Tab-separated table of C-alpha atoms in Angstrom:
chain	number	residue	atom	x	y	z
D	1	UNK	CA	0.000	0.000	0.000
D	2	UNK	CA	2.789	2.352	0.886
D	3	UNK	CA	4.569	1.469	-2.329
D	4	UNK	CA	1.445	2.354	-4.293
D	5	UNK	CA	1.190	5.764	-2.632
D	6	UNK	CA	4.858	6.440	-3.304
D	7	UNK	CA	4.376	5.467	-6.943
D	8	UNK	CA	1.392	7.791	-7.283
D	9	UNK	CA	3.387	10.655	-5.784
D	10	UNK	CA	6.195	9.864	-8.215
D	11	UNK	CA	3.855	9.778	-11.168
D	12	UNK	CA	2.386	13.116	-10.143
D	13	UNK	CA	5.854	14.577	-9.914
D	14	UNK	CA	6.801	13.156	-13.338
D	15	UNK	CA	3.651	14.552	-15.046
D	16	UNK	CA	4.777	17.227	-17.450
D	17	UNK	CA	4.058	20.629	-16.055
D	18	UNK	CA	1.148	22.376	-17.803
D	19	UNK	CA	2.227	25.560	-19.322
D	20	UNK	CA	0.138	28.593	-18.410
D	21	UNK	CA	-2.104	29.705	-21.285
D	22	UNK	CA	-0.275	32.421	-23.050
D	23	UNK	CA	-1.957	35.675	-23.793
D	24	UNK	CA	-1.353	34.981	-27.546
D	25	UNK	CA	-3.531	31.904	-27.441
D	26	UNK	CA	-6.392	33.824	-25.825
D	27	UNK	CA	-6.136	36.519	-28.455
D	28	UNK	CA	-6.179	33.880	-31.178
D	29	UNK	CA	-9.290	32.330	-29.699
D	30	UNK	CA	-10.947	35.722	-29.562
D	31	UNK	CA	-10.030	36.461	-33.160
D	32	UNK	CA	-11.241	33.021	-34.223
D	33	UNK	CA	-14.581	33.596	-32.516
D	34	UNK	CA	-14.933	37.024	-34.138
D	35	UNK	CA	-14.031	35.615	-37.536
D	36	UNK	CA	-16.597	32.828	-37.216
D	37	UNK	CA	-19.235	35.335	-36.103
D	38	UNK	CA	-18.356	37.620	-39.004
D	39	UNK	CA	-18.565	34.799	-41.500
D	40	UNK	CA	-21.910	33.821	-40.036
D	41	UNK	CA	-23.238	37.270	-40.965
D	42	UNK	CA	-22.844	36.577	-44.688
D	43	UNK	CA	-25.798	34.169	-44.923
D	44	UNK	CA	-27.874	36.414	-42.654
D	45	UNK	CA	-27.224	39.417	-44.881
D	46	UNK	CA	-27.788	37.293	-47.976
D	47	UNK	CA	-31.179	36.057	-46.729
D	48	UNK	CA	-32.122	39.624	-45.799
D	49	UNK	CA	-31.226	40.793	-49.292
D	50	UNK	CA	-33.272	38.022	-50.915
D	51	UNK	CA	-36.197	38.902	-48.665
D	52	UNK	CA	-36.077	42.528	-49.801
D	53	UNK	CA	-35.938	42.741	-53.597
D	54	UNK	CA	-33.685	45.554	-54.789
D	55	UNK	CA	-35.197	48.766	-55.988
D	56	UNK	CA	-35.691	49.293	-59.657
D	57	UNK	CA	-32.597	51.332	-60.305
D	58	UNK	CA	-31.968	50.406	-63.901
D	59	UNK	CA	-32.850	53.629	-65.670
D	60	UNK	CA	-33.063	52.053	-69.119
D	61	UNK	CA	-35.513	49.461	-67.861
D	62	UNK	CA	-37.534	52.140	-66.112
D	63	UNK	CA	-37.696	54.313	-69.238
D	64	UNK	CA	-38.740	51.260	-71.278
D	65	UNK	CA	-41.528	50.620	-68.761
D	66	UNK	CA	-42.750	54.218	-69.116
D	67	UNK	CA	-42.716	53.911	-72.920
D	68	UNK	CA	-44.651	50.616	-72.831
D	69	UNK	CA	-47.134	52.318	-70.485
D	70	UNK	CA	-47.472	55.179	-72.990
D	71	UNK	CA	-48.287	52.741	-75.824
D	72	UNK	CA	-50.834	50.745	-73.818
D	73	UNK	CA	-52.539	53.934	-72.629
D	74	UNK	CA	-52.639	55.242	-76.218
D	75	UNK	CA	-54.351	52.027	-77.316
D	76	UNK	CA	-56.850	52.369	-74.459
D	77	UNK	CA	-57.546	56.009	-75.376
D	78	UNK	CA	-58.004	55.145	-79.057
D	79	UNK	CA	-60.458	52.421	-78.175
D	80	UNK	CA	-62.405	54.880	-76.045
D	81	UNK	CA	-62.786	57.113	-79.109
D	82	UNK	CA	-63.319	54.217	-81.516
D	83	UNK	CA	-64.387	50.963	-79.782
D	84	UNK	CA	-63.671	48.901	-82.904
D	85	UNK	CA	-60.036	50.001	-82.997
D	86	UNK	CA	-57.512	47.200	-82.693
D	87	UNK	CA	-53.770	47.830	-82.775
D	88	UNK	CA	-51.848	46.535	-85.778
D	89	UNK	CA	-48.879	44.210	-85.557
D	90	UNK	CA	-45.548	45.905	-86.160
D	91	UNK	CA	-41.853	45.165	-86.413
D	92	UNK	CA	-39.444	46.819	-83.966
D	93	UNK	CA	-39.606	50.517	-84.851
D	94	UNK	CA	-37.692	53.464	-83.395
D	95	UNK	CA	-39.487	55.839	-81.058
D	96	UNK	CA	-37.571	58.949	-82.161
D	97	UNK	CA	-36.763	60.287	-85.601
D	98	UNK	CA	-33.118	59.950	-86.498
D	99	UNK	CA	-31.058	59.865	-89.672
D	100	UNK	CA	-29.543	56.596	-88.466
D	101	UNK	CA	-32.887	54.822	-88.457
D	102	UNK	CA	-34.139	53.446	-91.744
D	103	UNK	CA	-37.443	52.308	-90.243
D	104	UNK	CA	-40.267	54.794	-89.746
D	105	UNK	CA	-41.029	56.041	-86.242
D	106	UNK	CA	-43.574	53.884	-84.420
D	107	UNK	CA	-47.073	55.268	-84.916
D	108	UNK	CA	-47.464	55.608	-81.143
D	109	UNK	CA	-44.601	58.111	-81.023
D	110	UNK	CA	-45.332	60.245	-84.093
D	111	UNK	CA	-47.234	63.106	-82.478
D	112	UNK	CA	-45.687	63.363	-79.077
D	113	UNK	CA	-43.637	66.551	-79.352
D	114	UNK	CA	-44.955	70.029	-78.602
D	115	UNK	CA	-45.540	70.724	-82.303
D	116	UNK	CA	-47.243	67.348	-82.936
D	117	UNK	CA	-44.189	65.800	-84.578
D	118	UNK	CA	-41.889	62.964	-83.668
D	119	UNK	CA	-39.092	63.658	-81.234
D	120	UNK	CA	-35.977	64.749	-83.112
D	121	UNK	CA	-32.555	65.896	-82.044
D	122	UNK	CA	-33.480	69.481	-82.869
D	123	UNK	CA	-36.895	69.788	-81.233
D	124	UNK	CA	-36.061	67.982	-77.958
D	125	UNK	CA	-32.416	67.060	-77.649
D	126	UNK	CA	-32.437	65.614	-74.140
D	127	UNK	CA	-35.495	63.414	-74.666
D	128	UNK	CA	-34.148	62.398	-78.088
D	129	UNK	CA	-30.913	61.017	-76.667
D	130	UNK	CA	-32.760	59.327	-73.812
D	131	UNK	CA	-35.249	57.567	-76.094
D	132	UNK	CA	-32.954	56.882	-79.058
D	133	UNK	CA	-31.885	53.368	-77.919
D	134	UNK	CA	-35.469	52.125	-77.632
D	135	UNK	CA	-37.649	50.402	-80.219
D	136	UNK	CA	-41.319	49.570	-80.076
D	137	UNK	CA	-42.848	46.375	-81.408
D	138	UNK	CA	-46.471	45.264	-81.290
D	139	UNK	CA	-47.606	41.646	-81.392
D	140	UNK	CA	-51.271	40.806	-81.692
D	141	UNK	CA	-53.253	37.610	-81.263
D	142	UNK	CA	-56.874	36.692	-81.832
D	143	UNK	CA	-58.147	34.613	-78.932
D	144	UNK	CA	-61.261	32.596	-78.241
D	145	UNK	CA	-64.237	34.404	-76.831
D	146	UNK	CA	-63.897	37.445	-79.116
D	147	UNK	CA	-60.804	38.569	-77.329
D	148	UNK	CA	-57.822	40.281	-78.857
D	149	UNK	CA	-54.442	40.322	-77.197
D	150	UNK	CA	-51.950	43.103	-77.803
D	151	UNK	CA	-48.403	42.778	-76.507
D	152	UNK	CA	-46.201	45.862	-76.514
D	153	UNK	CA	-42.467	45.185	-76.513
D	154	UNK	CA	-39.994	47.952	-75.840
D	155	UNK	CA	-36.524	46.693	-76.717
D	156	UNK	CA	-33.099	48.138	-76.031
D	157	UNK	CA	-29.496	46.992	-76.025
D	158	UNK	CA	-27.685	46.431	-72.774
D	159	UNK	CA	-24.166	45.032	-72.588
D	160	UNK	CA	-24.555	43.602	-76.073
D	161	UNK	CA	-27.809	41.839	-75.302
D	162	UNK	CA	-31.271	42.782	-76.481
D	163	UNK	CA	-33.477	43.479	-73.472
D	164	UNK	CA	-37.264	43.555	-73.642
D	165	UNK	CA	-39.893	45.122	-71.462
D	166	UNK	CA	-43.398	44.118	-72.394
D	167	UNK	CA	-46.932	45.005	-71.391
D	168	UNK	CA	-49.893	43.047	-72.636
D	169	UNK	CA	-53.568	43.818	-72.694
D	170	UNK	CA	-56.670	41.860	-73.527
D	171	UNK	CA	-59.162	43.786	-75.619
D	172	UNK	CA	-62.710	42.640	-76.342
D	173	UNK	CA	-63.289	42.719	-80.088
D	174	UNK	CA	-66.466	43.187	-82.017
D	175	UNK	CA	-67.892	40.087	-83.675
D	176	UNK	CA	-67.821	40.417	-87.459
D	177	UNK	CA	-71.023	39.676	-89.314
D	178	UNK	CA	-71.134	38.318	-92.870
D	179	UNK	CA	-70.832	41.805	-94.352
D	180	UNK	CA	-67.631	42.390	-92.442
D	181	UNK	CA	-69.176	45.063	-90.277
D	182	UNK	CA	-68.602	45.021	-86.590
D	183	UNK	CA	-71.274	44.556	-84.011
D	184	UNK	CA	-71.183	44.401	-80.238
B	1	UNK	CA	15.443	29.448	-35.193
B	2	UNK	CA	13.056	32.104	-36.450
B	3	UNK	CA	14.347	34.160	-39.303
B	4	UNK	CA	14.075	37.903	-39.293
B	5	UNK	CA	10.757	39.116	-40.742
B	6	UNK	CA	9.161	35.684	-40.596
B	7	UNK	CA	5.650	35.530	-39.147
B	8	UNK	CA	4.651	32.861	-36.718
B	9	UNK	CA	1.782	30.543	-37.595
B	10	UNK	CA	-0.390	32.311	-35.031
B	11	UNK	CA	0.505	35.657	-36.586
B	12	UNK	CA	-0.553	34.498	-40.043
B	13	UNK	CA	-3.810	33.119	-38.630
B	14	UNK	CA	-4.404	36.403	-36.825
B	15	UNK	CA	-3.921	38.408	-40.014
B	16	UNK	CA	-6.315	36.056	-41.838
B	17	UNK	CA	-8.967	36.421	-39.148
B	18	UNK	CA	-8.648	40.202	-39.039
B	19	UNK	CA	-8.938	40.337	-42.853
B	20	UNK	CA	-12.095	38.231	-42.684
B	21	UNK	CA	-13.611	40.480	-40.025
B	22	UNK	CA	-12.741	43.634	-41.985
B	23	UNK	CA	-14.153	42.179	-45.222
B	24	UNK	CA	-17.401	41.315	-43.459
B	25	UNK	CA	-17.623	44.769	-41.914
B	26	UNK	CA	-17.121	46.425	-45.316
B	27	UNK	CA	-19.687	44.128	-46.961
B	28	UNK	CA	-22.285	44.817	-44.269
B	29	UNK	CA	-21.595	48.574	-44.414
B	30	UNK	CA	-22.015	48.589	-48.191
B	31	UNK	CA	-25.177	46.542	-47.913
B	32	UNK	CA	-26.619	48.965	-45.367
B	33	UNK	CA	-25.663	51.902	-47.558
B	34	UNK	CA	-27.332	50.358	-50.596
B	35	UNK	CA	-30.496	49.662	-48.635
B	36	UNK	CA	-30.727	53.041	-46.968
B	37	UNK	CA	-32.861	55.238	-49.217
B	38	UNK	CA	-32.353	58.310	-47.044
B	39	UNK	CA	-28.675	58.398	-47.946
B	40	UNK	CA	-28.249	61.248	-50.444
B	41	UNK	CA	-25.717	59.200	-52.399
B	42	UNK	CA	-28.453	56.668	-53.103
B	43	UNK	CA	-30.823	59.240	-54.507
B	44	UNK	CA	-32.978	57.470	-57.076
B	45	UNK	CA	-35.393	59.598	-59.043
B	46	UNK	CA	-37.397	56.543	-60.079
B	47	UNK	CA	-38.823	56.375	-56.551
B	48	UNK	CA	-40.322	59.858	-57.029
B	49	UNK	CA	-41.426	58.918	-60.544
B	50	UNK	CA	-43.241	55.892	-59.127
B	51	UNK	CA	-45.225	58.221	-56.852
B	52	UNK	CA	-46.150	60.433	-59.828
B	53	UNK	CA	-47.066	57.402	-61.938
B	54	UNK	CA	-49.249	55.882	-59.239
B	55	UNK	CA	-50.965	59.165	-58.361
B	56	UNK	CA	-51.653	60.075	-61.975
B	57	UNK	CA	-52.940	56.592	-62.772
B	58	UNK	CA	-55.373	56.802	-59.858
B	59	UNK	CA	-56.585	60.233	-60.978
B	60	UNK	CA	-56.843	59.155	-64.628
B	61	UNK	CA	-59.106	56.253	-63.629
B	62	UNK	CA	-61.864	58.725	-62.731
B	63	UNK	CA	-60.907	61.697	-64.891
B	64	UNK	CA	-62.909	62.465	-68.005
B	65	UNK	CA	-61.352	65.736	-69.115
B	66	UNK	CA	-57.917	67.294	-68.782
B	67	UNK	CA	-57.562	71.043	-69.053
B	68	UNK	CA	-53.970	71.735	-69.988
B	69	UNK	CA	-52.087	74.999	-69.498
B	70	UNK	CA	-48.411	75.657	-70.148
B	71	UNK	CA	-47.148	74.659	-66.704
B	72	UNK	CA	-50.153	72.895	-65.214
B	73	UNK	CA	-53.168	70.753	-65.925
B	74	UNK	CA	-56.418	70.106	-64.139
B	75	UNK	CA	-58.342	66.852	-64.205
B	76	UNK	CA	-62.141	66.855	-64.092
B	77	UNK	CA	-64.554	63.971	-63.703
B	78	UNK	CA	-67.593	63.418	-65.931
B	79	UNK	CA	-69.629	65.820	-63.726
B	80	UNK	CA	-67.010	68.532	-64.358
B	81	UNK	CA	-65.862	68.450	-60.746
B	82	UNK	CA	-62.187	69.014	-60.123
B	83	UNK	CA	-60.298	65.853	-59.209
B	84	UNK	CA	-56.812	67.290	-58.946
B	85	UNK	CA	-54.476	69.894	-60.344
B	86	UNK	CA	-50.810	69.376	-61.147
B	87	UNK	CA	-48.596	72.432	-61.406
B	88	UNK	CA	-44.937	73.229	-61.975
B	89	UNK	CA	-44.094	75.947	-59.441
B	90	UNK	CA	-40.623	77.107	-58.480
B	91	UNK	CA	-38.773	74.089	-59.788
B	92	UNK	CA	-41.104	71.612	-58.086
B	93	UNK	CA	-44.014	69.559	-59.339
B	94	UNK	CA	-47.009	70.036	-57.059
B	95	UNK	CA	-50.300	68.194	-56.840
B	96	UNK	CA	-53.358	69.946	-55.439
B	97	UNK	CA	-56.439	67.930	-54.598
B	98	UNK	CA	-60.020	69.161	-55.016
B	99	UNK	CA	-59.787	71.147	-51.782
B	100	UNK	CA	-56.578	72.802	-53.079
B	101	UNK	CA	-54.487	71.015	-50.502
B	102	UNK	CA	-51.061	70.761	-52.080
B	103	UNK	CA	-48.141	68.389	-51.898
B	104	UNK	CA	-44.793	68.343	-53.662
B	105	UNK	CA	-44.448	65.276	-55.871
B	106	UNK	CA	-41.004	66.009	-57.266
B	107	UNK	CA	-38.271	68.511	-56.496
B	108	UNK	CA	-35.544	69.680	-58.860
B	109	UNK	CA	-37.604	69.908	-62.037
B	110	UNK	CA	-36.206	71.903	-64.952
B	111	UNK	CA	-39.275	71.913	-67.190
B	112	UNK	CA	-42.550	70.138	-67.763
B	113	UNK	CA	-44.703	69.505	-70.791
B	114	UNK	CA	-48.330	68.425	-70.633
B	115	UNK	CA	-50.390	67.674	-73.708
B	116	UNK	CA	-53.669	66.228	-74.851
B	117	UNK	CA	-53.989	65.398	-78.536
B	118	UNK	CA	-56.491	66.853	-81.002
B	119	UNK	CA	-57.407	63.363	-82.142
B	120	UNK	CA	-57.177	61.907	-78.645
B	121	UNK	CA	-58.380	64.475	-76.110
B	122	UNK	CA	-58.675	61.643	-73.595
B	123	UNK	CA	-54.941	60.932	-73.652
B	124	UNK	CA	-52.759	63.046	-71.381
B	125	UNK	CA	-49.063	62.999	-72.209
B	126	UNK	CA	-46.691	64.066	-69.439
B	127	UNK	CA	-43.026	64.924	-69.833
B	128	UNK	CA	-40.875	66.003	-66.893
B	129	UNK	CA	-37.265	67.049	-67.330
B	130	UNK	CA	-35.188	66.978	-64.128
B	131	UNK	CA	-32.556	69.621	-63.401
B	132	UNK	CA	-29.911	66.953	-62.894
B	133	UNK	CA	-29.000	65.842	-66.415
B	134	UNK	CA	-27.790	62.515	-65.052
B	135	UNK	CA	-31.377	61.660	-64.115
B	136	UNK	CA	-33.715	60.243	-66.736
B	137	UNK	CA	-36.681	62.276	-67.958
B	138	UNK	CA	-40.193	61.139	-67.172
B	139	UNK	CA	-42.194	60.531	-70.312
B	140	UNK	CA	-45.437	58.596	-70.524
B	141	UNK	CA	-49.165	59.005	-71.147
B	142	UNK	CA	-52.381	58.369	-69.272
B	143	UNK	CA	-55.750	57.462	-70.770
B	144	UNK	CA	-58.551	59.329	-69.035
B	145	UNK	CA	-60.966	56.537	-68.239
B	146	UNK	CA	-63.633	58.568	-66.481
B	147	UNK	CA	-65.969	58.615	-69.479
B	148	UNK	CA	-65.969	54.916	-70.159
B	149	UNK	CA	-65.448	52.724	-67.113
B	150	UNK	CA	-65.463	49.623	-69.337
B	151	UNK	CA	-61.905	50.572	-70.258
B	152	UNK	CA	-60.664	49.791	-66.779
């Protein structure tokens, strides 16, 4: 029994002495904790960003939206004056008059200046350069139930790609009788 | 033997951790800045344009007639009651309701142009040119639907 106690005392004496934790180790642990916490903020911020869609800050896209709104509202106003009016299909056409454009100005943008002309570089320089990149195209479809669908595309180039903003509207159309005349 | 200028392993780890913390702090600061609309650097005129678009669309839903002057226009319903008046005064675009209570819709306006067509008197075209040439102009039209509610 005595031998055992002596051996235990010996083994305790022979145990390597624990070094005191250095201040460097504590600092490292603190930095590690901060780094892990910082990294953990990335997914939190990312989820927050996904949850809040970014504002519409693309000015070209916003201008295209305003132009598509202008075309749809013009169609609505024309139908108020003439209920049988249906918009015609068109290829992409410029919205301002320029020597560079071989196509005619879209009919929805022909009388929009102060003197009832198209926008040109001379009559409205700032608006001309803002609207010059945009083109207007109309697609139309006849649908069942005497419905007519008009889709307005405003296209523009962005980083080499053609971007499109489109509005569509369903319009009730008059049924055509055998004489080709419209009736409600 | 540690050579002169050589970092210890703990030193390298410390630099890496500090870099990570700084990068996160910068990312979060930039994120906050981008999300804070009150910051003048994040001024976006499209937010003001959205207000104009929404307000004018609401008024155009019930308006039947637009009376256009050089710097203002007034919207009337089918009973010829005033719905609202929009006016360009002192570089700002104002909206006055039927009781003439006014509010500023947009500040920093250089010029405005309002128009209704001869062929389409029920189509109001609005053009707003901001003073800051870096901002986009506002150009669109509104069909006055007050006469024919079937258009809505």
